[in-house]
Coordinates of C-alpha atoms and ligand atoms in Angstrom, one line a residue:
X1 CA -53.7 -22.3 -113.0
X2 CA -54.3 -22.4 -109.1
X3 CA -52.8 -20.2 -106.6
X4 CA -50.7 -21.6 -104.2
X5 CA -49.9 -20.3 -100.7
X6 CA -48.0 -21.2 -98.1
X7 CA -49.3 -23.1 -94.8
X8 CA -47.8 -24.9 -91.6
X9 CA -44.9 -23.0 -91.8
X10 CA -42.6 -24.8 -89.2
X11 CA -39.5 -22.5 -87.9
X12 CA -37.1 -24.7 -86.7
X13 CA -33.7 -23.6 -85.3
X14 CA -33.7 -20.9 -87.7
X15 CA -35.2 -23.1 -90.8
X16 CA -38.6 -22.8 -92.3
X17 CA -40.3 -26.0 -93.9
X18 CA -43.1 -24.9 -95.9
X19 CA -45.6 -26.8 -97.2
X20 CA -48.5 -25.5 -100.4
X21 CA -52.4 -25.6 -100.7
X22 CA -54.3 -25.3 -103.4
X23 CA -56.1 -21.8 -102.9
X24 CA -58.6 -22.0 -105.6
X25 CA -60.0 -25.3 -103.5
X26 CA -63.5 -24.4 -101.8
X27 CA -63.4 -24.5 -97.7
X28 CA -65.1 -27.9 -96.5
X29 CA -65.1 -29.6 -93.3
X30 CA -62.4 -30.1 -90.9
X31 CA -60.5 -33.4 -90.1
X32 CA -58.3 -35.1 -87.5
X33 CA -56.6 -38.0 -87.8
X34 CA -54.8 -40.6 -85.4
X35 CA -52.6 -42.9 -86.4
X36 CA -51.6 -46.3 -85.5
X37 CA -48.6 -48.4 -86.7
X38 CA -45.5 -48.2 -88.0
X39 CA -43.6 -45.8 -90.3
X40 CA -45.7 -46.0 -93.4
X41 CA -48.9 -45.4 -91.8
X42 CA -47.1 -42.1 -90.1
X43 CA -46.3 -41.3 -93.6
X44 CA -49.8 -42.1 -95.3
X45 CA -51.6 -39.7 -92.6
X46 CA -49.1 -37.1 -93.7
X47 CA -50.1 -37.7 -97.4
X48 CA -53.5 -38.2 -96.3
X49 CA -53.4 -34.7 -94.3
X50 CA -51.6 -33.4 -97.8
X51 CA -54.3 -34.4 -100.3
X52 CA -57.3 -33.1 -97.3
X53 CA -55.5 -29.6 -97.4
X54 CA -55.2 -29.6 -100.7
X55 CA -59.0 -30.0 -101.3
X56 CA -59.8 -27.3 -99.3
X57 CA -60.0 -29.0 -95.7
X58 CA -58.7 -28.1 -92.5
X59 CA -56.6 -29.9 -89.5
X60 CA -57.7 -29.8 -86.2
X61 CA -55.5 -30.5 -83.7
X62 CA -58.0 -32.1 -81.6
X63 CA -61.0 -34.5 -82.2
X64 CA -63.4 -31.8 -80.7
X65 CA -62.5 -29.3 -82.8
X66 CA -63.1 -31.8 -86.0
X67 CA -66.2 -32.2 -88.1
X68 CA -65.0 -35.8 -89.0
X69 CA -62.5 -38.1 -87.5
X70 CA -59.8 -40.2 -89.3
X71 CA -58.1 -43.4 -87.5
X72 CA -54.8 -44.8 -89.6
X73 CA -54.8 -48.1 -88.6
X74 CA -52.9 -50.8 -87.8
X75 CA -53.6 -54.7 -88.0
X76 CA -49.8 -55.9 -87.8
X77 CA -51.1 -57.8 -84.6
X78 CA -54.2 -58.6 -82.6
X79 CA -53.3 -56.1 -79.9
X80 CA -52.6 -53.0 -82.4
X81 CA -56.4 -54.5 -83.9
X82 CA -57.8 -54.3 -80.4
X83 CA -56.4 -50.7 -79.6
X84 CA -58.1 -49.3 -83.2
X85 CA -61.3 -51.1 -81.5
X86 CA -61.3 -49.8 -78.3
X87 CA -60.6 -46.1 -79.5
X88 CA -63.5 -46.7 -81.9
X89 CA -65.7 -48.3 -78.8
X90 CA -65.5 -44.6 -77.2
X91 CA -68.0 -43.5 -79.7
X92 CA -70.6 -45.9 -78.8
X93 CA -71.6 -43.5 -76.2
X94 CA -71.7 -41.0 -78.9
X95 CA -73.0 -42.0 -81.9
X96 CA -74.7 -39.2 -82.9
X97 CA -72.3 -36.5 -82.1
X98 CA -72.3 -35.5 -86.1
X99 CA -68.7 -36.1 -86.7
X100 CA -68.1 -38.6 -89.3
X101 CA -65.8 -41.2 -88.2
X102 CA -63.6 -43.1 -90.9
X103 CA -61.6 -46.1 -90.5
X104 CA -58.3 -46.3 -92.9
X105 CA -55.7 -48.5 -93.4
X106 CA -54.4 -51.8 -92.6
X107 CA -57.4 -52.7 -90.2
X108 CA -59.9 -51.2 -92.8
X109 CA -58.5 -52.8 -95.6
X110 CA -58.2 -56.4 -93.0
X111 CA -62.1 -55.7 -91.3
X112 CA -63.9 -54.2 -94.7
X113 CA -67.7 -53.8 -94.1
X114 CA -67.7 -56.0 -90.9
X115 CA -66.7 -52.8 -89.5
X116 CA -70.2 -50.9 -89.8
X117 CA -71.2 -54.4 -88.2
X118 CA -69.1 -53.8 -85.2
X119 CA -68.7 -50.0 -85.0
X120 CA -72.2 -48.7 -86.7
X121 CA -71.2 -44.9 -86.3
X122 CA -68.5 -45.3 -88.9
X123 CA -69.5 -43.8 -91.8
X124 CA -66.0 -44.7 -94.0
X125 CA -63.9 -47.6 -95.0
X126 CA -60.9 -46.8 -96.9
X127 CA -57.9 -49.8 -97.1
X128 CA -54.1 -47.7 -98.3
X129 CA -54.6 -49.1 -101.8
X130 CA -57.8 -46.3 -102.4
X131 CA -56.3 -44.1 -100.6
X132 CA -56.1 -41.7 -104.1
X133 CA -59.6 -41.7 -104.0
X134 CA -60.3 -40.5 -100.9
X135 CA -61.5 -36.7 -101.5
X136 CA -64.3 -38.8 -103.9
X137 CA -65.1 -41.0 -101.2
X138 CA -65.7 -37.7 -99.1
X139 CA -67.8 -35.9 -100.9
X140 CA -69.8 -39.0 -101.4
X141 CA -70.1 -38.9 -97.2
X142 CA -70.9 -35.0 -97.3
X143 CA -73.5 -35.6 -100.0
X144 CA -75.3 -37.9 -97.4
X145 CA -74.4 -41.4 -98.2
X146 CA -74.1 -43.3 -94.8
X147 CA -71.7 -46.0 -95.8
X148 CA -68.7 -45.3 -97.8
X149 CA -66.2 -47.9 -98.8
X150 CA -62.9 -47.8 -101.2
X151 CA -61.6 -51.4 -100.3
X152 CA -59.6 -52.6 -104.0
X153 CA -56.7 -53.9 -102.9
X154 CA -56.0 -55.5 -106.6
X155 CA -54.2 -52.1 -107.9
X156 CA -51.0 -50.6 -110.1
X157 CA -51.7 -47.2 -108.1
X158 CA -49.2 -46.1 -106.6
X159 CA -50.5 -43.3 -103.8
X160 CA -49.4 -39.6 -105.5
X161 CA -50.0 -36.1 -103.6
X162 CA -49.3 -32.6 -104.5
X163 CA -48.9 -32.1 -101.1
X164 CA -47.5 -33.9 -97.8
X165 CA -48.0 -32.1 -94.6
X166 CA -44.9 -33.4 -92.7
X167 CA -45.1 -33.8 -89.1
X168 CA -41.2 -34.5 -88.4
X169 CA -39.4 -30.9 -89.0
X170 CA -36.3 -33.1 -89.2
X171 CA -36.6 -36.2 -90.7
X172 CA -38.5 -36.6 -94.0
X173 CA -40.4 -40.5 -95.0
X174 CA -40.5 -40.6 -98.6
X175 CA -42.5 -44.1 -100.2
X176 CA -40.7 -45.7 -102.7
X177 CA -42.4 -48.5 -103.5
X178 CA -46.3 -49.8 -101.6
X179 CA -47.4 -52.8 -101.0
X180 CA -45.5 -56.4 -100.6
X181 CA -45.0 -59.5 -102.7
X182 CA -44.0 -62.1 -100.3
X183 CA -46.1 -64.3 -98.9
X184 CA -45.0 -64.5 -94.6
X185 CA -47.2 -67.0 -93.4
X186 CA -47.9 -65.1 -90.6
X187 CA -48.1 -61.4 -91.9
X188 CA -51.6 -59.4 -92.8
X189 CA -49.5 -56.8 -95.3
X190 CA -49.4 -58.2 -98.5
X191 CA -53.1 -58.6 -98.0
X192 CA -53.8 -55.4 -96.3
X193 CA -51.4 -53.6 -98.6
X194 CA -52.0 -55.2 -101.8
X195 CA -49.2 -56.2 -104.3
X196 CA -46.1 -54.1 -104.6
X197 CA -45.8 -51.1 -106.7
X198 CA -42.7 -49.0 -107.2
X199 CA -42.7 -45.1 -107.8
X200 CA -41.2 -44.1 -111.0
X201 CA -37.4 -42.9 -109.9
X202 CA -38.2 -39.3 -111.3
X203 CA -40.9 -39.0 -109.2
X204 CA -38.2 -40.0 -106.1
X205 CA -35.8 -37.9 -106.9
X206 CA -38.1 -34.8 -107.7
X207 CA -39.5 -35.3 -104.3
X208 CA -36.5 -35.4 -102.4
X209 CA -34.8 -32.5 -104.5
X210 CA -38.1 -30.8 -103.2
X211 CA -37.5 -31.7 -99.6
X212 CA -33.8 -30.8 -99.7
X213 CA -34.4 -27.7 -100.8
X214 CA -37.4 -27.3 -98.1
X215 CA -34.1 -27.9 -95.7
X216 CA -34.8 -30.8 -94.8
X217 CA -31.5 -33.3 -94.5
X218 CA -32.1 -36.0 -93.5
X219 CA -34.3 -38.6 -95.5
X220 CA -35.6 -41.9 -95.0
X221 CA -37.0 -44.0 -97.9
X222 CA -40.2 -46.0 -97.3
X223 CA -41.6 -49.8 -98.6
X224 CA -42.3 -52.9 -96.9
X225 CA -39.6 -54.4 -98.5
X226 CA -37.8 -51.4 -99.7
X227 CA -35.1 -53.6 -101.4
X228 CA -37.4 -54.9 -103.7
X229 CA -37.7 -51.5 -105.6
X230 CA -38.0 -51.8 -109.3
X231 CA -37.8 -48.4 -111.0
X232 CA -40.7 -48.6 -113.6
X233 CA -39.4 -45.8 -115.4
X234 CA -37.1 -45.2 -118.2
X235 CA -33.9 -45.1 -116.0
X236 CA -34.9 -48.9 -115.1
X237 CA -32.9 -48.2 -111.5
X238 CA -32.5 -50.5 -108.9
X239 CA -32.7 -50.0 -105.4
X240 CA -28.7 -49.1 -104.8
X241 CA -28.2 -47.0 -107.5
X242 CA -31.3 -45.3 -107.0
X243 CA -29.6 -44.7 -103.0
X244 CA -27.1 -43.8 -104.4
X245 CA -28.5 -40.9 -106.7
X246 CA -30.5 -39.1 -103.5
X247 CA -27.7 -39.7 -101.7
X248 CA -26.1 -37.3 -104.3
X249 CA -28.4 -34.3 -103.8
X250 CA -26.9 -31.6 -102.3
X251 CA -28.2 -30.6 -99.1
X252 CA -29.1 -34.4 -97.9
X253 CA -26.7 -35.2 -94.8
X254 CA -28.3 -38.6 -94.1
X255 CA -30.4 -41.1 -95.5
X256 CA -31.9 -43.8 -94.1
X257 CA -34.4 -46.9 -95.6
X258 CA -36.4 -49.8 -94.4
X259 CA -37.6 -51.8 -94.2
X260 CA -34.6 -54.3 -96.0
X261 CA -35.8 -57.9 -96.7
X262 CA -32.7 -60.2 -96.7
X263 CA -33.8 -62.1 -99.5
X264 CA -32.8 -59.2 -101.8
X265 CA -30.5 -57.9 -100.1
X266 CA -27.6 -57.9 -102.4
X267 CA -23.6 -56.4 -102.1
X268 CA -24.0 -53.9 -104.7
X269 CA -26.5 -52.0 -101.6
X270 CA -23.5 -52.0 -99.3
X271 CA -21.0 -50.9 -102.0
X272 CA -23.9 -48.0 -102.0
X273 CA -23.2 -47.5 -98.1
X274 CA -19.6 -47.8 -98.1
X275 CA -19.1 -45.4 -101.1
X276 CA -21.5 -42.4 -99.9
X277 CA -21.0 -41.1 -96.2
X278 CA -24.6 -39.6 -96.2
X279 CA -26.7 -43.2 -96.7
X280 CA -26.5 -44.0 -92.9
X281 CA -24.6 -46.9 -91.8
X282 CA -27.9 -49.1 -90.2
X283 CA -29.5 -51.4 -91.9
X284 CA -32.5 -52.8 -90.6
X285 CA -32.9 -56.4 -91.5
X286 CA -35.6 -58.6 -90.0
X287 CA -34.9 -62.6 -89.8
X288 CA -37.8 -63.4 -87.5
X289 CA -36.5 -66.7 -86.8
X290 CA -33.1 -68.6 -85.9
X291 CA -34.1 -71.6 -87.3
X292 CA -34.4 -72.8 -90.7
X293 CA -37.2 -75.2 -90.4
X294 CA -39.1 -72.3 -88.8
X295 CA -38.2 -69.8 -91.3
X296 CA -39.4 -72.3 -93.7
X297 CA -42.6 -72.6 -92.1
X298 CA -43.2 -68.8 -92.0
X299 CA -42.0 -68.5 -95.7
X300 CA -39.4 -66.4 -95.5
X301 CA -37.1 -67.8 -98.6
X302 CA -34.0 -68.0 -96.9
X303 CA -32.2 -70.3 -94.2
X304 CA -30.2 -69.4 -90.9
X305 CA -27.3 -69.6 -93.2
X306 CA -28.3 -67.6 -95.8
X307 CA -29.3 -64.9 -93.5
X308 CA -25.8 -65.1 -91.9
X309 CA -24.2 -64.5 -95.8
X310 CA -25.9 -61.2 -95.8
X311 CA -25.0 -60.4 -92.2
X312 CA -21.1 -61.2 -93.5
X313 CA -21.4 -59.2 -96.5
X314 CA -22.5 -56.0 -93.7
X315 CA -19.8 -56.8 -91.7
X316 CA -17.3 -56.8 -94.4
X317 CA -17.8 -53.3 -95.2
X318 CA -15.8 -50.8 -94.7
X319 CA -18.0 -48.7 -92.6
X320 CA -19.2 -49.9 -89.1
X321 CA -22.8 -50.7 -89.6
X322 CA -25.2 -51.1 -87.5
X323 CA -27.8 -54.1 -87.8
X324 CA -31.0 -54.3 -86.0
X325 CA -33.8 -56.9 -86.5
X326 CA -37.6 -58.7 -86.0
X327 CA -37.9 -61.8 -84.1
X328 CA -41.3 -63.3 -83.6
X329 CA -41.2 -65.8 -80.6
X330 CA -43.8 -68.7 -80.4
X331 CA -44.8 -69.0 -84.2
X332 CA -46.5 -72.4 -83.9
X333 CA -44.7 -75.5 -84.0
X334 CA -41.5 -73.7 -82.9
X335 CA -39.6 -76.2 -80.5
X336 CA -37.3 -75.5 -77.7
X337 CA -34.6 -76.8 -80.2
X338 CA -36.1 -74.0 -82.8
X339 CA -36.1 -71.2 -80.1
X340 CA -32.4 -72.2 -79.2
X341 CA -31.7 -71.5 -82.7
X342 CA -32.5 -67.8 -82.3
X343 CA -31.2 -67.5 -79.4
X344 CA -27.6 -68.5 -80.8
X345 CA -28.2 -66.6 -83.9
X346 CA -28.4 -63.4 -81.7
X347 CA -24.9 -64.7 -80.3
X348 CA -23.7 -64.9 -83.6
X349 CA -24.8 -61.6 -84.9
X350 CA -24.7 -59.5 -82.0
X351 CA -27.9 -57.7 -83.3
X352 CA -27.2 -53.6 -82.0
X353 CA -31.1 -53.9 -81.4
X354 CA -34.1 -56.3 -81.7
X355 CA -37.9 -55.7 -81.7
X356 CA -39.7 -59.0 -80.6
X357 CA -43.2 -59.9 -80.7
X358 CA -45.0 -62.8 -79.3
X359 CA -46.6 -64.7 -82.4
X360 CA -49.8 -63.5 -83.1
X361 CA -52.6 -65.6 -85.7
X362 CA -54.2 -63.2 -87.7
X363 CA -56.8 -63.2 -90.0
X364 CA -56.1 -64.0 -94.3
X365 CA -53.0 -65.6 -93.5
X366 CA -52.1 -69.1 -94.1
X367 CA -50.2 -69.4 -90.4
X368 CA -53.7 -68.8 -88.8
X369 CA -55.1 -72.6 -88.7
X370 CA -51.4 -74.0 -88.6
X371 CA -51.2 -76.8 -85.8
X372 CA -48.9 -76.7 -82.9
X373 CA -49.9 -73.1 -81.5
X374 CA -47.7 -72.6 -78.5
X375 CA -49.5 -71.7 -75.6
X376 CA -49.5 -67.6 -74.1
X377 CA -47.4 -68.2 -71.0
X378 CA -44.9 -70.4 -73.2
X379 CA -44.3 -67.5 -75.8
X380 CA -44.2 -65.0 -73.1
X381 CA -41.4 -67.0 -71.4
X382 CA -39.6 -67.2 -74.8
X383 CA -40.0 -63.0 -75.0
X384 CA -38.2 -62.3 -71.5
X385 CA -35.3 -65.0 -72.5
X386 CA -35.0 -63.3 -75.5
X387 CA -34.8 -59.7 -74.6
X388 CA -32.2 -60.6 -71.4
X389 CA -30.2 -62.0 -74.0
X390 CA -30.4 -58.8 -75.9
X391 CA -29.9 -56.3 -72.8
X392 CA -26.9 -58.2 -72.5
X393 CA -25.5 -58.1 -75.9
X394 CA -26.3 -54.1 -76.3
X395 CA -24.8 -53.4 -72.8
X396 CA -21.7 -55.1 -73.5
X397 CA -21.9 -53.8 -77.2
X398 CA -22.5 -50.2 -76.0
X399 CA -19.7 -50.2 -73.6
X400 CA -17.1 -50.3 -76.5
X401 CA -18.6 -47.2 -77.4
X402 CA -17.2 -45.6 -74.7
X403 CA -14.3 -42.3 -75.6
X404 CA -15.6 -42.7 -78.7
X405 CA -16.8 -39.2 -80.6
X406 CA -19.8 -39.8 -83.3
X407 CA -22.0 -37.1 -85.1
X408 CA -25.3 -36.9 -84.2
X409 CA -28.5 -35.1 -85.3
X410 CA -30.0 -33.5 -82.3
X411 CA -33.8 -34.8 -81.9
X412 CA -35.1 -33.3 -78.9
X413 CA -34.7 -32.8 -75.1
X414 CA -33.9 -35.6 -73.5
X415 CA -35.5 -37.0 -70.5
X416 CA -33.1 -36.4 -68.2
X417 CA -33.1 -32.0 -67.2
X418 CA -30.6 -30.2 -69.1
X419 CA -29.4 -33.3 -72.2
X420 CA -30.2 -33.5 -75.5
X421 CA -31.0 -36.4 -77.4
X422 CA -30.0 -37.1 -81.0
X423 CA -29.6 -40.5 -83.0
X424 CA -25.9 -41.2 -84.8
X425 CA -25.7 -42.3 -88.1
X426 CA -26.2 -45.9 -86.9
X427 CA -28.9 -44.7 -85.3
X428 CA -27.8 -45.3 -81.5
X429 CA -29.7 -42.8 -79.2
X430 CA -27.1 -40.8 -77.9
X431 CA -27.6 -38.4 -74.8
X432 CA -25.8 -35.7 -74.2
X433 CA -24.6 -32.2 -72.4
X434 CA -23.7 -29.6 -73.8
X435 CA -23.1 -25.8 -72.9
X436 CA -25.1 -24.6 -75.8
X437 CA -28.5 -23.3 -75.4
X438 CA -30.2 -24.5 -78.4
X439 CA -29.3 -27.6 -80.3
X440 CA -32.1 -28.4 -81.8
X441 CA -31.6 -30.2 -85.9
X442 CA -28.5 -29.7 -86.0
X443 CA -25.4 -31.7 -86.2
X444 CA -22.9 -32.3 -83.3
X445 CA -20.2 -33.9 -81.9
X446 CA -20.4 -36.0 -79.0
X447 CA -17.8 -37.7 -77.3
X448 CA -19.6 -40.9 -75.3
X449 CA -18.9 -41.0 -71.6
X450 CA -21.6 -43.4 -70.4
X451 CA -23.4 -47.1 -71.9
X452 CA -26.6 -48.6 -70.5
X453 CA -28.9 -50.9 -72.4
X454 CA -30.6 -48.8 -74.5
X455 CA -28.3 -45.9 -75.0
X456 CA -25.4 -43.9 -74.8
X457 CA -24.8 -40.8 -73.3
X458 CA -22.1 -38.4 -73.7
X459 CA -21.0 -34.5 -73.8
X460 CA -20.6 -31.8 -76.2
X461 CA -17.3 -32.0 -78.1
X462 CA -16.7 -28.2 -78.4
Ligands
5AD1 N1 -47.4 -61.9 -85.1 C1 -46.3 -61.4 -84.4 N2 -45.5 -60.5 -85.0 C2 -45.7 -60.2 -86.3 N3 -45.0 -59.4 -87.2 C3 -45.7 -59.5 -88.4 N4 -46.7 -60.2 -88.3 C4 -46.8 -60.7 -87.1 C5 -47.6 -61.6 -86.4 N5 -48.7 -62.2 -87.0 C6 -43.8 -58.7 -86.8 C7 -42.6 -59.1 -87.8 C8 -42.5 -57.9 -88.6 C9 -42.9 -56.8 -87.7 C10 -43.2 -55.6 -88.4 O1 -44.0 -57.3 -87.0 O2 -41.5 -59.3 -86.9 O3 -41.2 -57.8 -89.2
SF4_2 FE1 -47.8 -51.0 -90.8 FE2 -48.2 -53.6 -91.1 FE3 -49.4 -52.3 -89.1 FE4 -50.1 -52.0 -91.7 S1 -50.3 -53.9 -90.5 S2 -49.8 -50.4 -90.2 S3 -48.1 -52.2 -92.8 S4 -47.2 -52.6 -89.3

């Protein structure tokens, strides 16, 4: 049996979140990672930290105090490719420093070996799927081998570690199911991220009953399409029960998921919502496109009107939830008549927030040598309509907000001297005043006083 000892000990308005390492593992080298992306790669650099302590590494908390450098990385679009490329580029200047560099993730996984073409200092490829045999893939690197790669993608592994050195003191990611299934036209993750593989629900629930009791309350479930969870464990749960059940563990105030995709996403979730105050009341729910013919061109498997079924089951519930969304603008072939579709569906739903992205062709997908591309000042356009529409529909949606009190979890300082900052359940930034010196994770009452595009703010409810 191994010793284990406590590291990273966060204290945290009186809390401490302690993580373990293995203390029979020999000291090795020491390793810093960057990440780039979106929720999941946060999370995988946090398991990825885990599994390096665990082994006997150390975190540095800057590259020059690292013997090798890690970058998480992020493919979603050509300029999140570009920014993995120019951060590798500064090494060129360098190559000899004798710091290993690896390259993981979604742009390892999307590049491969054309990577050592392009960047020859690298000395590691490792796509998410391998990501379980990384420490292997290390030693290999310390035992002198120059070119290291762990690109399967073909796998039933789901990505397990004793240890997960969180970086948020207040909100915990926990994976539920990797990978992705559907086939977008235009999206690099099901090939970058291989096929989709659920955790078993035991090993869910044992990990948040471990991060409740670390103090940690509130939780937010991971997966591409986090809907699509299949328990493949005995219990054979599906997604809402399985909400349902962490939603049950004492000590969890809030818990959130994403991302949703509306194609299975079925009543029984917001039953889930409506019947346990601590899953949040936000759902986020990407449509991508107002138009049917478009949506059928990206492959999405469901019309305008379908999507709208699922935003009327939401808006049915009893609870006020919020529902935020994707839009890509530009995806080729879309016509003014197309655009105009999203445009009224935003009417229509009255989205409480939108992240919009200009159409970008990416490699391995079958959208990349589809006819029709609209040109870069056209989709750029498209954007600015879009997102006035939205400032619109938030400002005027915000403003109802105003007298109202919520509960929020208090994040940080807010920009603004002397506020606080802290998301509501629906997950509305709300900033705020208060006589209190420190409010740090913990939960308060704010009455709303103010409504701008973006947020709220508000005072103290004492
Ligand atoms: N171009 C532009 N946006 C994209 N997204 C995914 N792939 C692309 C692409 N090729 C957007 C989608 C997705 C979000 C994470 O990124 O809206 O929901
Ligand atoms: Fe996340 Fe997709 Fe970017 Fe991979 S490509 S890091 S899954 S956003």
């Amino acid at each position: 049996m191994s010793r284990h000892f406590d590291i990273g000990l966060e204290t945290l308005a009186g809390r401490a979140v302690a993580a373990s390492v293995d203390a029979g593992a020999p000291a090795r080298g020491t390793f810093y990672i960057e990440t780039f992306g979106c929720q999941m790669n946060d999370h995988d650099t946090e398991k990825v930290a885990g599994l390096l302590l665990s082994r006997g590494y150390r975190q540095a908390d800057s590259p020059a105090a690292a013997s090798f450098l890690l970058y998480n990385t992020c493919s979603i679009r050509e300029k999140a490719a570009q920014k993995v490329f120019s951060r590798l580029g500064e090494y060129r200047e360098q190559p000899d420093s004798g710091r290993m560099i690896g390259v993981i993730g979604c742009l390892a996984q999307q590049e491969g070996e054309d990577i050592f073409a392009r960047s020859p200092w690298v000395g590691l490829v490792c796509g998410s799927a391998s990501y379980h045999k990384l420490p292997e893939l290390l030693a290999r690197v310390e035992a002198g081998e120059r070119r290291v790669t762990g690109l399967e993608s073909d796998t039933d592994e789901t990505f397990e570690t004793e240890l997960t050195r969180r970086d948020n003191p207040l909100r915990a990611y926990l994976t539920i199911i990797e990978g992705c299934d559907k086939a977008c036209s235009y999206c690099v993750v099901p090939f970058t991220r291989g096929p989709e593989r659920s955790r078993t629900s035991e090993a869910v629930l044992e990990e948040a009953r471990q991060l409740a009791g670390l103090g940690y309350t509130e939780i937010q479930l991971l997966g591409q399409t986090v809907n699509s969870y299949c328990d493949p464990g005995p219990r054979g749960l599906r997604f809402s029960q399985l909400l349902r059940e962490v939603a049950e563990i004492p000590g969890v105030r809030r818990l959130r998921f994403t991302t949703s995709h509306p194609r299975e996403f079925t009543p029984d979730i917001v039953a889930a919502i409506d019947a346990h105050p601590a899953i949040c009341e936000h759902v986020h729910l990407p449509v991508q496109s107002g138009s049917t013919r478009v949506l059928e061109e990206m492959q999405r498997g469901y019309t305008r009107q379908e999507y709208l079924e699922k935003v009327a089951i939401l808006r049915a519930a009893q609870r006020e939830i919020s529902i935020t969304t994707d839009l890509i603008v530009g995806f080729p072939g879309e016509s003014e008549a197309d655009f105009e579709a999203t445009l009224t569906l935003m009417d229509e739903v009255r989205f409480d927030a939108v992240f919009a992205f200009k159409y970008s062709p990416r490699p391995n997908t079958p959208s990349l040598r589809m006819a029709d591309a609209i040109p870069e000042e056209e989709k750029s356009r498209r954007l600015a309509v879009l997102l006035e529409k939205q400032r619109q529909i938030q400002t005027a949606r915000h403003e109802t907000f105003l007298g109202r009190t919520f509960e929020v979890l208090v994040s940080g300082k807010a920009r603004q001297e002397k506020q606080w900052a802290g998301n509501t359940s629906g997950y509305r930034l709300l900033n705020f005043t208060s006589p209190l010196p420190d409010l740090l994770g913990q939960y308060i009452q704010v009455r709303v006083t103010g409504a701008g595009a973006n947020s709220l703010t508000g005072e103290q409810v004492i």
